[in-house]
Coordinates of N, CA and C and ligand atoms in Angstrom, one line a residue:
X120 N 14.4 15.7 -35.9 CA 14.5 15.2 -34.6 C 13.1 15.3 -33.9
X121 N 12.8 14.2 -33.1 CA 11.6 14.3 -32.3 C 11.9 15.0 -31.0
X122 N 10.9 15.3 -30.2 CA 11.2 16.0 -28.9 C 11.7 15.0 -27.9
X123 N 11.4 13.7 -28.1 CA 11.8 12.7 -27.1 C 13.3 12.5 -27.1
X124 N 13.9 12.6 -25.9 CA 15.3 12.4 -25.7 C 15.5 10.9 -25.4
X125 N 16.2 10.2 -26.2 CA 16.4 8.7 -26.0 C 17.1 8.5 -24.7
X126 N 16.6 7.6 -23.9 CA 17.1 7.3 -22.5 C 18.3 6.3 -22.6
X127 N 19.5 6.8 -22.2 CA 20.7 5.9 -22.4 C 21.2 5.5 -21.0
X128 N 21.8 4.3 -21.0 CA 22.7 3.9 -19.9 C 24.0 3.7 -20.5
X129 N 25.1 4.1 -19.8 CA 26.4 3.9 -20.3 C 27.1 2.9 -19.4
X130 N 27.8 1.9 -20.0 CA 28.5 0.9 -19.2 C 30.0 1.1 -19.5
X131 N 30.8 1.3 -18.4 CA 32.2 1.6 -18.5 C 33.0 0.8 -17.5
X132 N 34.3 0.7 -17.8 CA 35.3 0.1 -16.9 C 36.5 0.9 -16.6
X133 N 36.6 2.0 -17.3 CA 37.9 2.8 -17.2 C 37.8 4.3 -17.2
X134 N 38.6 4.9 -18.0 CA 38.7 6.3 -18.1 C 37.4 7.0 -18.5
X135 N 36.7 6.4 -19.4 CA 35.5 6.9 -19.8 C 35.6 8.1 -20.8
X136 N 36.7 8.1 -21.6 CA 36.8 9.3 -22.5 C 35.8 9.2 -23.6
X137 N 35.4 8.0 -24.0 CA 34.3 7.9 -25.0 C 33.0 8.4 -24.4
X138 N 32.7 8.0 -23.2 CA 31.5 8.5 -22.5 C 31.5 10.0 -22.5
X139 N 32.6 10.6 -22.1 CA 32.7 12.1 -22.1 C 32.5 12.7 -23.4
X140 N 33.0 12.1 -24.5 CA 32.8 12.6 -25.8 C 31.4 12.6 -26.2
X141 N 30.7 11.5 -25.8 CA 29.3 11.4 -26.1 C 28.5 12.4 -25.3
X142 N 28.8 12.5 -24.1 CA 28.1 13.4 -23.2 C 28.2 14.9 -23.7
X143 N 29.4 15.2 -24.2 CA 29.7 16.5 -24.8 C 28.8 16.7 -26.0
X144 N 28.7 15.7 -26.9 CA 27.9 15.9 -28.1 C 26.4 16.1 -27.7
X145 N 26.0 15.4 -26.7 CA 24.6 15.6 -26.2 C 24.4 17.0 -25.7
X146 N 25.4 17.5 -24.9 CA 25.3 18.9 -24.4 C 25.2 19.9 -25.5
X147 N 26.0 19.6 -26.6 CA 26.0 20.5 -27.8 C 24.8 20.2 -28.7
X148 N 23.9 19.4 -28.2 CA 22.6 19.1 -28.9 C 22.8 18.5 -30.3
X149 N 23.9 17.7 -30.4 CA 24.2 17.0 -31.7 C 23.5 15.6 -31.7
X150 N 23.2 15.2 -30.5 CA 22.5 13.9 -30.3 C 21.3 14.2 -29.4
X151 N 20.1 13.7 -29.8 CA 18.9 14.0 -29.0 C 18.7 12.8 -28.0
X152 N 19.5 12.9 -26.9 CA 19.4 11.7 -25.9 C 19.9 12.2 -24.6
X153 N 19.8 11.4 -23.6 CA 20.3 11.7 -22.2 C 20.8 10.5 -21.5
X154 N 21.9 10.7 -20.8 CA 22.4 9.6 -20.0 C 21.7 9.6 -18.6
X155 N 21.0 8.4 -18.3 CA 20.3 8.3 -17.0 C 21.1 7.6 -15.9
X156 N 22.0 6.7 -16.3 CA 22.9 6.0 -15.4 C 24.2 5.6 -16.1
X157 N 25.2 5.5 -15.2 CA 26.5 5.0 -15.6 C 26.7 3.7 -14.7
X158 N 26.9 2.6 -15.4 CA 27.1 1.4 -14.7 C 28.5 0.9 -14.9
X159 N 29.2 0.5 -13.8 CA 30.6 0.0 -14.0 C 30.8 -1.3 -13.2
X160 N 31.6 -2.2 -13.7 CA 32.0 -3.4 -12.9 C 33.0 -3.0 -11.8
X161 N 33.5 -1.8 -11.9 CA 34.5 -1.3 -10.9 C 33.9 -0.4 -9.9
X162 N 34.5 -0.4 -8.7 CA 33.9 0.5 -7.6 C 34.3 1.9 -7.9
X163 N 35.4 2.1 -8.6 CA 35.8 3.5 -8.9 C 36.6 3.5 -10.2
X164 N 36.4 4.5 -11.0 CA 37.1 4.6 -12.3 C 36.8 6.0 -12.8
X165 N 37.5 6.4 -13.8 CA 37.3 7.8 -14.4 C 35.8 8.0 -14.8
X166 N 35.2 7.0 -15.4 CA 33.9 7.2 -15.9 C 32.9 7.4 -14.7
X167 N 33.1 6.7 -13.6 CA 32.2 6.9 -12.4 C 32.4 8.3 -11.9
X168 N 33.6 8.8 -11.8 CA 33.8 10.1 -11.3 C 33.1 11.2 -12.1
X169 N 33.3 11.0 -13.4 CA 32.8 11.9 -14.4 C 31.3 12.0 -14.3
X170 N 30.7 10.8 -14.2 CA 29.2 10.7 -14.1 C 28.7 11.5 -12.9
X171 N 29.3 11.2 -11.7 CA 28.9 11.8 -10.5 C 29.1 13.3 -10.5
X172 N 30.2 13.8 -11.1 CA 30.4 15.2 -11.2 C 29.4 15.9 -12.1
X173 N 28.8 15.1 -13.0 CA 27.8 15.7 -13.9 C 26.4 15.3 -13.5
X174 N 26.2 14.8 -12.3 CA 24.8 14.5 -11.8 C 24.2 13.3 -12.4
X175 N 25.0 12.4 -13.0 CA 24.4 11.2 -13.5 C 24.6 10.1 -12.5
X176 N 23.6 9.4 -12.0 CA 23.8 8.3 -11.0 C 24.7 7.3 -11.6
X177 N 25.7 6.9 -10.7 CA 26.7 5.9 -11.1 C 26.7 4.7 -10.1
X178 N 26.6 3.5 -10.7 CA 26.5 2.4 -9.8 C 27.5 1.3 -10.2
X179 N 28.1 0.7 -9.1 CA 28.9 -0.4 -9.4 C 28.1 -1.7 -9.5
X180 N 28.3 -2.5 -10.4 CA 27.6 -3.8 -10.5 C 28.6 -4.8 -11.1
X181 N 29.0 -5.7 -10.2 CA 30.0 -6.7 -10.6 C 29.4 -8.0 -10.2
X182 N 29.8 -9.0 -10.9 CA 29.3 -10.4 -10.7 C 29.6 -10.9 -9.3
X183 N 30.8 -10.5 -8.8 CA 31.1 -11.1 -7.4 C 30.3 -10.4 -6.3
X184 N 29.5 -9.5 -6.6 CA 28.6 -8.9 -5.5 C 27.3 -9.7 -5.3
X185 N 27.1 -10.7 -6.2 CA 25.9 -11.4 -6.2 C 26.1 -12.9 -6.0
X186 N 25.1 -13.6 -5.5 CA 25.3 -15.0 -5.1 C 25.5 -15.9 -6.4
X187 N 24.9 -15.5 -7.5 CA 25.1 -16.2 -8.7 C 24.9 -15.3 -9.9
X188 N 25.2 -15.8 -11.1 CA 25.1 -15.0 -12.3 C 23.7 -14.6 -12.6
X189 N 22.7 -15.4 -12.3 CA 21.3 -15.0 -12.6 C 20.9 -13.8 -11.8
X190 N 21.4 -13.8 -10.5 CA 21.0 -12.6 -9.6 C 21.7 -11.4 -10.2
X191 N 22.9 -11.5 -10.6 CA 23.6 -10.4 -11.2 C 22.8 -9.8 -12.4
X192 N 22.4 -10.8 -13.3 CA 21.7 -10.4 -14.5 C 20.4 -9.7 -14.2
X193 N 19.7 -10.3 -13.2 CA 18.4 -9.7 -12.7 C 18.6 -8.3 -12.2
X194 N 19.6 -8.1 -11.4 CA 19.9 -6.8 -10.9 C 20.2 -5.8 -12.0
X195 N 20.9 -6.2 -13.0 CA 21.2 -5.3 -14.2 C 19.9 -5.0 -14.9
X196 N 19.0 -6.0 -15.1 CA 17.8 -5.7 -15.8 C 16.9 -4.8 -15.0
X197 N 16.9 -5.0 -13.7 CA 16.1 -4.2 -12.8 C 16.5 -2.7 -12.9
X198 N 17.8 -2.5 -12.8 CA 18.3 -1.1 -12.9 C 17.9 -0.5 -14.2
X199 N 18.0 -1.2 -15.3 CA 17.7 -0.7 -16.6 C 16.2 -0.4 -16.7
X200 N 15.4 -1.2 -16.0 CA 13.9 -1.0 -16.0 C 13.6 0.2 -15.2
X201 N 14.2 0.4 -14.0 CA 13.9 1.5 -13.1 C 14.1 2.8 -13.8
X202 N 15.2 2.9 -14.6 CA 15.5 4.1 -15.3 C 14.9 4.2 -16.7
X203 N 14.1 3.2 -17.0 CA 13.4 3.2 -18.3 C 14.4 3.4 -19.4
X204 N 15.5 2.6 -19.4 CA 16.5 2.7 -20.4 C 16.1 2.2 -21.7
X205 N 16.4 2.9 -22.8 CA 16.0 2.5 -24.1 C 17.3 1.9 -24.9
X206 N 18.4 2.5 -24.7 CA 19.6 2.1 -25.4 C 20.8 1.9 -24.3
X207 N 21.6 0.9 -24.5 CA 22.8 0.7 -23.7 C 24.0 1.1 -24.5
X208 N 24.9 1.9 -24.0 CA 26.1 2.3 -24.7 C 27.3 1.8 -23.9
X209 N 28.0 0.9 -24.6 CA 29.2 0.3 -24.0 C 30.4 1.3 -24.4
X210 N 31.1 1.8 -23.4 CA 32.2 2.7 -23.7 C 33.4 2.3 -22.8
X211 N 34.1 1.4 -23.4 CA 35.3 0.8 -22.6 C 34.8 -0.1 -21.5
X212 N 33.7 -0.9 -21.8 CA 33.2 -1.8 -20.8 C 33.9 -3.2 -21.1
X213 N 34.7 -3.6 -20.1 CA 35.5 -4.8 -20.3 C 34.9 -6.1 -19.9
X214 N 33.6 -6.2 -19.8 CA 32.9 -7.4 -19.4 C 31.9 -7.8 -20.5
X215 N 31.6 -9.0 -20.5 CA 30.6 -9.5 -21.5 C 29.2 -9.1 -20.9
X216 N 28.3 -8.5 -21.8 CA 27.0 -8.2 -21.3 C 26.2 -9.6 -21.2
X217 N 25.5 -9.8 -20.1 CA 24.8 -11.1 -20.0 C 23.8 -11.3 -21.2
X218 N 23.7 -12.6 -21.6 CA 22.8 -12.9 -22.7 C 21.4 -12.4 -22.5
X219 N 20.9 -12.5 -21.3 CA 19.5 -12.1 -21.0 C 19.3 -10.6 -21.3
X220 N 20.4 -9.8 -21.0 CA 20.3 -8.4 -21.3 C 20.4 -8.1 -22.8
X221 N 21.3 -8.9 -23.4 CA 21.4 -8.7 -24.9 C 20.0 -9.0 -25.5
X222 N 19.4 -10.1 -25.0 CA 18.1 -10.5 -25.5 C 17.0 -9.4 -25.3
X223 N 17.0 -8.8 -24.1 CA 16.0 -7.8 -23.7 C 16.3 -6.5 -24.5
X224 N 17.5 -6.3 -24.9 CA 17.9 -5.0 -25.6 C 18.4 -5.3 -27.0
X225 N 17.7 -6.3 -27.7 CA 18.2 -6.7 -29.1 C 18.3 -5.5 -30.0
X226 N 19.4 -5.3 -30.6 CA 19.7 -4.1 -31.5 C 19.6 -2.8 -30.8
X227 N 19.7 -2.8 -29.5 CA 19.7 -1.6 -28.8 C 20.9 -1.5 -27.8
X228 N 21.9 -2.3 -28.0 CA 23.2 -2.2 -27.3 C 24.3 -1.8 -28.3
X229 N 25.0 -0.8 -28.0 CA 26.0 -0.3 -29.0 C 27.4 -0.4 -28.3
X230 N 28.4 -0.8 -29.1 CA 29.8 -0.9 -28.6 C 30.7 -0.2 -29.5
X231 N 31.8 0.3 -29.0 CA 32.9 0.8 -29.8 C 34.1 -0.1 -29.5
X232 N 34.8 -0.5 -30.7 CA 35.9 -1.4 -30.6 C 37.1 -0.7 -31.2
X233 N 38.3 -0.8 -30.6 CA 39.4 -0.1 -31.1 C 40.2 -0.7 -32.3
X234 N 39.5 -1.3 -33.2 CA 40.1 -1.8 -34.4 C 39.1 -1.9 -35.5
X235 N 39.5 -2.3 -36.7 CA 38.6 -2.5 -37.9 C 38.0 -3.9 -37.9
X236 N 36.9 -4.1 -37.2 CA 36.3 -5.4 -37.2 C 35.9 -5.8 -38.6
X237 N 35.8 -7.0 -39.0 CA 35.9 -8.2 -38.1 C 37.3 -8.6 -37.7
X238 N 38.3 -7.8 -38.2 CA 39.7 -8.1 -37.8 C 39.9 -7.7 -36.3
X239 N 40.7 -8.4 -35.6 CA 41.2 -8.1 -34.3 C 40.0 -7.9 -33.3
X240 N 39.0 -8.8 -33.4 CA 37.9 -8.8 -32.4 C 37.9 -10.2 -31.7
X241 N 37.0 -10.3 -30.8 CA 36.8 -11.6 -30.2 C 37.3 -11.6 -28.7
X242 N 37.2 -12.8 -28.1 CA 37.5 -12.9 -26.7 C 39.0 -12.5 -26.5
X243 N 39.3 -11.7 -25.5 CA 40.7 -11.3 -25.2 C 41.1 -10.1 -25.9
X244 N 40.4 -9.7 -27.0 CA 40.8 -8.6 -27.8 C 40.1 -7.3 -27.2
X245 N 40.8 -6.7 -26.3 CA 40.3 -5.5 -25.8 C 41.5 -4.6 -25.4
X246 N 41.2 -3.3 -25.3 CA 42.2 -2.3 -24.9 C 43.6 -2.5 -25.6
X247 N 44.6 -2.5 -24.9 CA 46.0 -2.5 -25.5 C 46.3 -3.8 -26.2
X248 N 45.6 -4.9 -25.8 CA 45.9 -6.2 -26.6 C 45.6 -6.0 -28.0
X249 N 44.5 -5.2 -28.3 CA 44.1 -5.1 -29.7 C 45.3 -4.4 -30.5
X250 N 45.8 -3.3 -30.0 CA 46.9 -2.6 -30.7 C 48.2 -3.4 -30.8
X251 N 48.5 -4.2 -29.8 CA 49.6 -5.1 -29.9 C 49.4 -6.1 -31.0
X252 N 48.2 -6.6 -31.2 CA 47.9 -7.6 -32.2 C 48.0 -6.9 -33.6
X253 N 47.5 -5.7 -33.7 CA 47.6 -5.0 -35.0 C 49.0 -4.8 -35.4
X254 N 49.8 -4.4 -34.5 CA 51.3 -4.1 -34.8 C 52.0 -5.5 -35.1
X255 N 51.7 -6.5 -34.4 CA 52.3 -7.8 -34.6 C 51.9 -8.3 -36.0
X256 N 50.7 -8.0 -36.5 CA 50.3 -8.5 -37.8 C 50.9 -7.6 -38.9
X257 N 51.6 -6.5 -38.6 CA 52.2 -5.7 -39.6 C 51.2 -4.9 -40.5
X258 N 50.0 -4.6 -39.9 CA 49.0 -3.9 -40.6 C 49.4 -2.4 -40.9
X259 N 49.0 -1.9 -42.1 CA 49.3 -0.5 -42.4 C 48.3 0.4 -41.9
X260 N 47.1 -0.1 -41.6 CA 46.1 0.8 -41.0 C 45.3 0.1 -39.9
X261 N 44.7 0.9 -39.0 CA 43.8 0.4 -38.0 C 42.7 1.4 -37.9
X262 N 42.0 1.4 -36.8 CA 40.8 2.3 -36.7 C 39.9 1.9 -35.6
X263 N 38.7 2.3 -35.8 CA 37.6 2.0 -34.8 C 36.4 1.6 -35.4
X264 N 35.6 0.8 -34.7 CA 34.3 0.3 -35.3 C 33.2 0.5 -34.2
X265 N 32.1 1.0 -34.6 CA 30.9 1.1 -33.8 C 30.0 0.0 -34.3
X266 N 29.5 -0.9 -33.4 CA 28.7 -2.0 -33.9 C 27.6 -2.3 -32.8
X267 N 26.5 -2.9 -33.3 CA 25.5 -3.4 -32.3 C 26.0 -4.7 -31.7
X268 N 25.5 -4.9 -30.4 CA 26.1 -6.0 -29.7 C 25.1 -7.2 -29.7
X269 N 25.7 -8.4 -30.0 CA 24.9 -9.6 -29.8 C 25.6 -10.5 -28.9
X270 N 25.3 -11.8 -28.9 CA 25.8 -12.7 -27.8 C 27.3 -13.0 -28.0
X271 N 27.8 -12.8 -29.2 CA 29.2 -13.1 -29.4 C 30.1 -11.8 -29.3
X272 N 31.3 -11.9 -28.8 CA 32.2 -10.8 -28.7 C 32.4 -10.1 -30.1
X273 N 32.1 -8.8 -30.2 CA 32.5 -8.0 -31.4 C 32.0 -8.5 -32.7
X274 N 30.8 -9.1 -32.7 CA 30.4 -9.7 -33.9 C 29.1 -9.1 -34.5
X275 N 28.4 -8.2 -33.8 CA 27.1 -7.7 -34.2 C 27.3 -6.7 -35.4
X276 N 26.1 -6.3 -35.9 CA 26.1 -5.5 -37.1 C 26.9 -4.2 -37.0
X277 N 27.8 -4.0 -38.0 CA 28.6 -2.8 -38.0 C 27.8 -1.6 -38.4
X278 N 28.0 -0.5 -37.6 CA 27.2 0.8 -37.9 C 28.2 1.7 -38.7
X279 N 29.3 2.0 -38.2 CA 30.3 2.9 -38.9 C 31.7 2.4 -38.5
X280 N 32.6 2.7 -39.4 CA 34.1 2.5 -39.1 C 34.9 3.7 -39.5
X281 N 36.0 3.9 -38.9 CA 36.9 5.0 -39.3 C 38.3 4.5 -39.2
X282 N 39.1 4.8 -40.2 CA 40.5 4.3 -40.3 C 41.5 5.3 -39.8
X283 N 42.6 4.8 -39.3 CA 43.7 5.7 -39.0 C 45.0 4.9 -39.5
X284 N 46.0 5.6 -39.9 CA 47.2 4.9 -40.4 C 48.0 4.3 -39.2
X285 N 48.7 3.2 -39.5 CA 49.7 2.8 -38.5 C 51.0 3.4 -39.0
X286 N 51.7 4.1 -38.2 CA 52.9 4.8 -38.6 C 54.2 4.1 -38.2
X287 N 55.3 4.3 -39.0 CA 56.5 3.6 -38.7 C 56.9 4.0 -37.2
X288 N 57.4 3.1 -36.5 CA 57.8 3.4 -35.1 C 56.7 3.4 -34.1
X289 N 55.5 3.1 -34.5 CA 54.3 3.0 -33.6 C 54.6 2.0 -32.5
X290 N 54.2 2.3 -31.3 CA 54.1 1.3 -30.2 C 52.6 1.1 -30.0
X291 N 52.3 0.1 -29.2 CA 50.8 -0.1 -28.9 C 50.2 1.2 -28.3
X292 N 51.0 1.9 -27.5 CA 50.5 3.1 -26.8 C 50.3 4.2 -27.8
X293 N 51.2 4.4 -28.7 CA 51.0 5.6 -29.6 C 49.8 5.3 -30.6
X294 N 49.7 4.0 -31.0 CA 48.6 3.6 -31.9 C 47.3 3.8 -31.1
X295 N 47.3 3.3 -29.8 CA 46.1 3.4 -29.0 C 45.6 4.9 -28.9
X296 N 46.5 5.8 -28.8 CA 46.1 7.2 -28.7 C 45.5 7.8 -30.0
X297 N 46.1 7.3 -31.1 CA 45.6 7.8 -32.4 C 44.2 7.2 -32.6
X298 N 44.0 5.9 -32.3 CA 42.7 5.3 -32.4 C 41.7 5.9 -31.5
X299 N 42.1 6.2 -30.3 CA 41.2 6.8 -29.3 C 40.7 8.2 -29.8
X300 N 41.6 9.0 -30.3 CA 41.1 10.3 -30.9 C 40.1 10.1 -32.0
X301 N 40.3 9.1 -32.8 CA 39.3 8.8 -33.8 C 38.0 8.3 -33.3
X302 N 38.1 7.5 -32.2 CA 36.8 7.0 -31.5 C 36.0 8.2 -31.0
X303 N 36.6 9.2 -30.5 CA 35.9 10.4 -29.9 C 35.1 11.1 -31.0
X304 N 35.5 11.0 -32.2 CA 34.8 11.6 -33.3 C 33.8 10.7 -33.9
X305 N 34.1 9.4 -33.9 CA 33.3 8.4 -34.6 C 32.0 8.0 -33.7
X306 N 32.2 7.9 -32.4 CA 31.1 7.3 -31.6 C 29.9 8.3 -31.6
X307 N 30.1 9.6 -31.4 CA 29.0 10.5 -31.4 C 28.3 10.4 -32.8
X308 N 29.1 10.4 -33.9 CA 28.5 10.3 -35.2 C 27.7 9.1 -35.4
X309 N 28.2 8.0 -34.9 CA 27.5 6.7 -35.1 C 26.2 6.6 -34.2
X310 N 26.3 7.1 -33.0 CA 25.1 7.1 -32.1 C 24.0 8.0 -32.7
X311 N 24.4 9.1 -33.2 CA 23.4 10.0 -33.9 C 22.7 9.2 -35.0
X312 N 23.5 8.6 -35.8 CA 23.0 7.8 -37.0 C 22.0 6.7 -36.5
X313 N 22.4 6.0 -35.5 CA 21.6 4.9 -35.0 C 20.2 5.5 -34.5
X314 N 20.3 6.6 -33.8 CA 19.0 7.1 -33.2 C 18.2 7.8 -34.3
X315 N 18.8 8.4 -35.3 CA 18.0 9.0 -36.4 C 17.3 7.9 -37.2
X316 N 18.0 6.8 -37.4 CA 17.5 5.7 -38.2 C 16.3 5.0 -37.4
X317 N 16.5 4.9 -36.1 CA 15.4 4.4 -35.2 C 14.2 5.3 -35.3
X318 N 14.4 6.6 -35.2 CA 13.3 7.5 -35.2 C 12.6 7.4 -36.6
X319 N 13.4 7.3 -37.6 CA 12.8 7.3 -39.0 C 11.9 6.0 -39.1
X320 N 12.4 4.9 -38.6 CA 11.7 3.6 -38.7 C 10.4 3.6 -37.9
X321 N 10.4 4.5 -36.8 CA 9.2 4.6 -35.9 C 8.2 5.5 -36.5
X322 N 8.6 6.4 -37.5 CA 7.7 7.4 -38.0 C 6.5 6.7 -38.7
X323 N 5.3 7.3 -38.6 CA 4.1 6.7 -39.3 C 4.2 6.6 -40.8
Ligands
LIG414 C1 38.6 2.4 -26.0 O1 39.7 2.4 -26.8 C2 37.6 1.4 -26.4 O2 37.5 1.2 -27.8 C3 38.2 0.2 -25.8 O3 38.6 0.6 -24.5 C4 39.0 2.0 -24.6 C5 38.2 2.7 -23.5 O4 38.6 4.0 -23.4 N1 37.2 -0.9 -25.7 C6 37.4 -2.1 -25.8 O5 38.5 -2.6 -26.0 C7 36.2 -3.1 -25.7 N2 36.4 -4.3 -26.4 P1 37.7 5.0 -22.6 O6 37.4 4.4 -21.2 O7 38.7 6.2 -22.4 O8 36.5 5.3 -23.4

């Protein structure tokens, strides 16, 4: 590990349990990084509360606060610049990241998806919808995927996946809980891998 802590922004829309799992791994020094800002499209949510309780600046940034989409995108890029953010971590962020941000952070935006991509990804496939679709398809297993973000929903390079069984009698909610527990283990492992590979490729 180098001495440099990678500067992270986390984008969230909800409970933020993945954010918490990552933050815990950083505190335990399993990942050499730090969260500088938490950005949410919502004015309040679990992730925002958690960020503030832990001294991480949390800001709401939603499209409807700006006169047009370009201004929204500019504001997002400005915030990332002010905090000198190196990687963006999507942790239950239910909005599409603007293309200009994806372009500025090519291969430096990470997402976790609650299914085994490329299955059960794409527009509209988020949160409980994903687990409903997995059960409706009669799958015997599901899981989580950490991937890099590009301009298309859930399509970027896959970093790591972890499987969980679908059990008889599962509802979308019981499956969601099993997948979420797996996400909390997978996301820190995947982020550590990404940052180690990045450091290795930067080495002389
Ligand atoms: C997680 O299951 C995450 O994979 C999913 O939302 C949940 C957020 O939980 N993300 C998506 O569906 C994005 N397409 P959290 O707020 O407790 O981390």
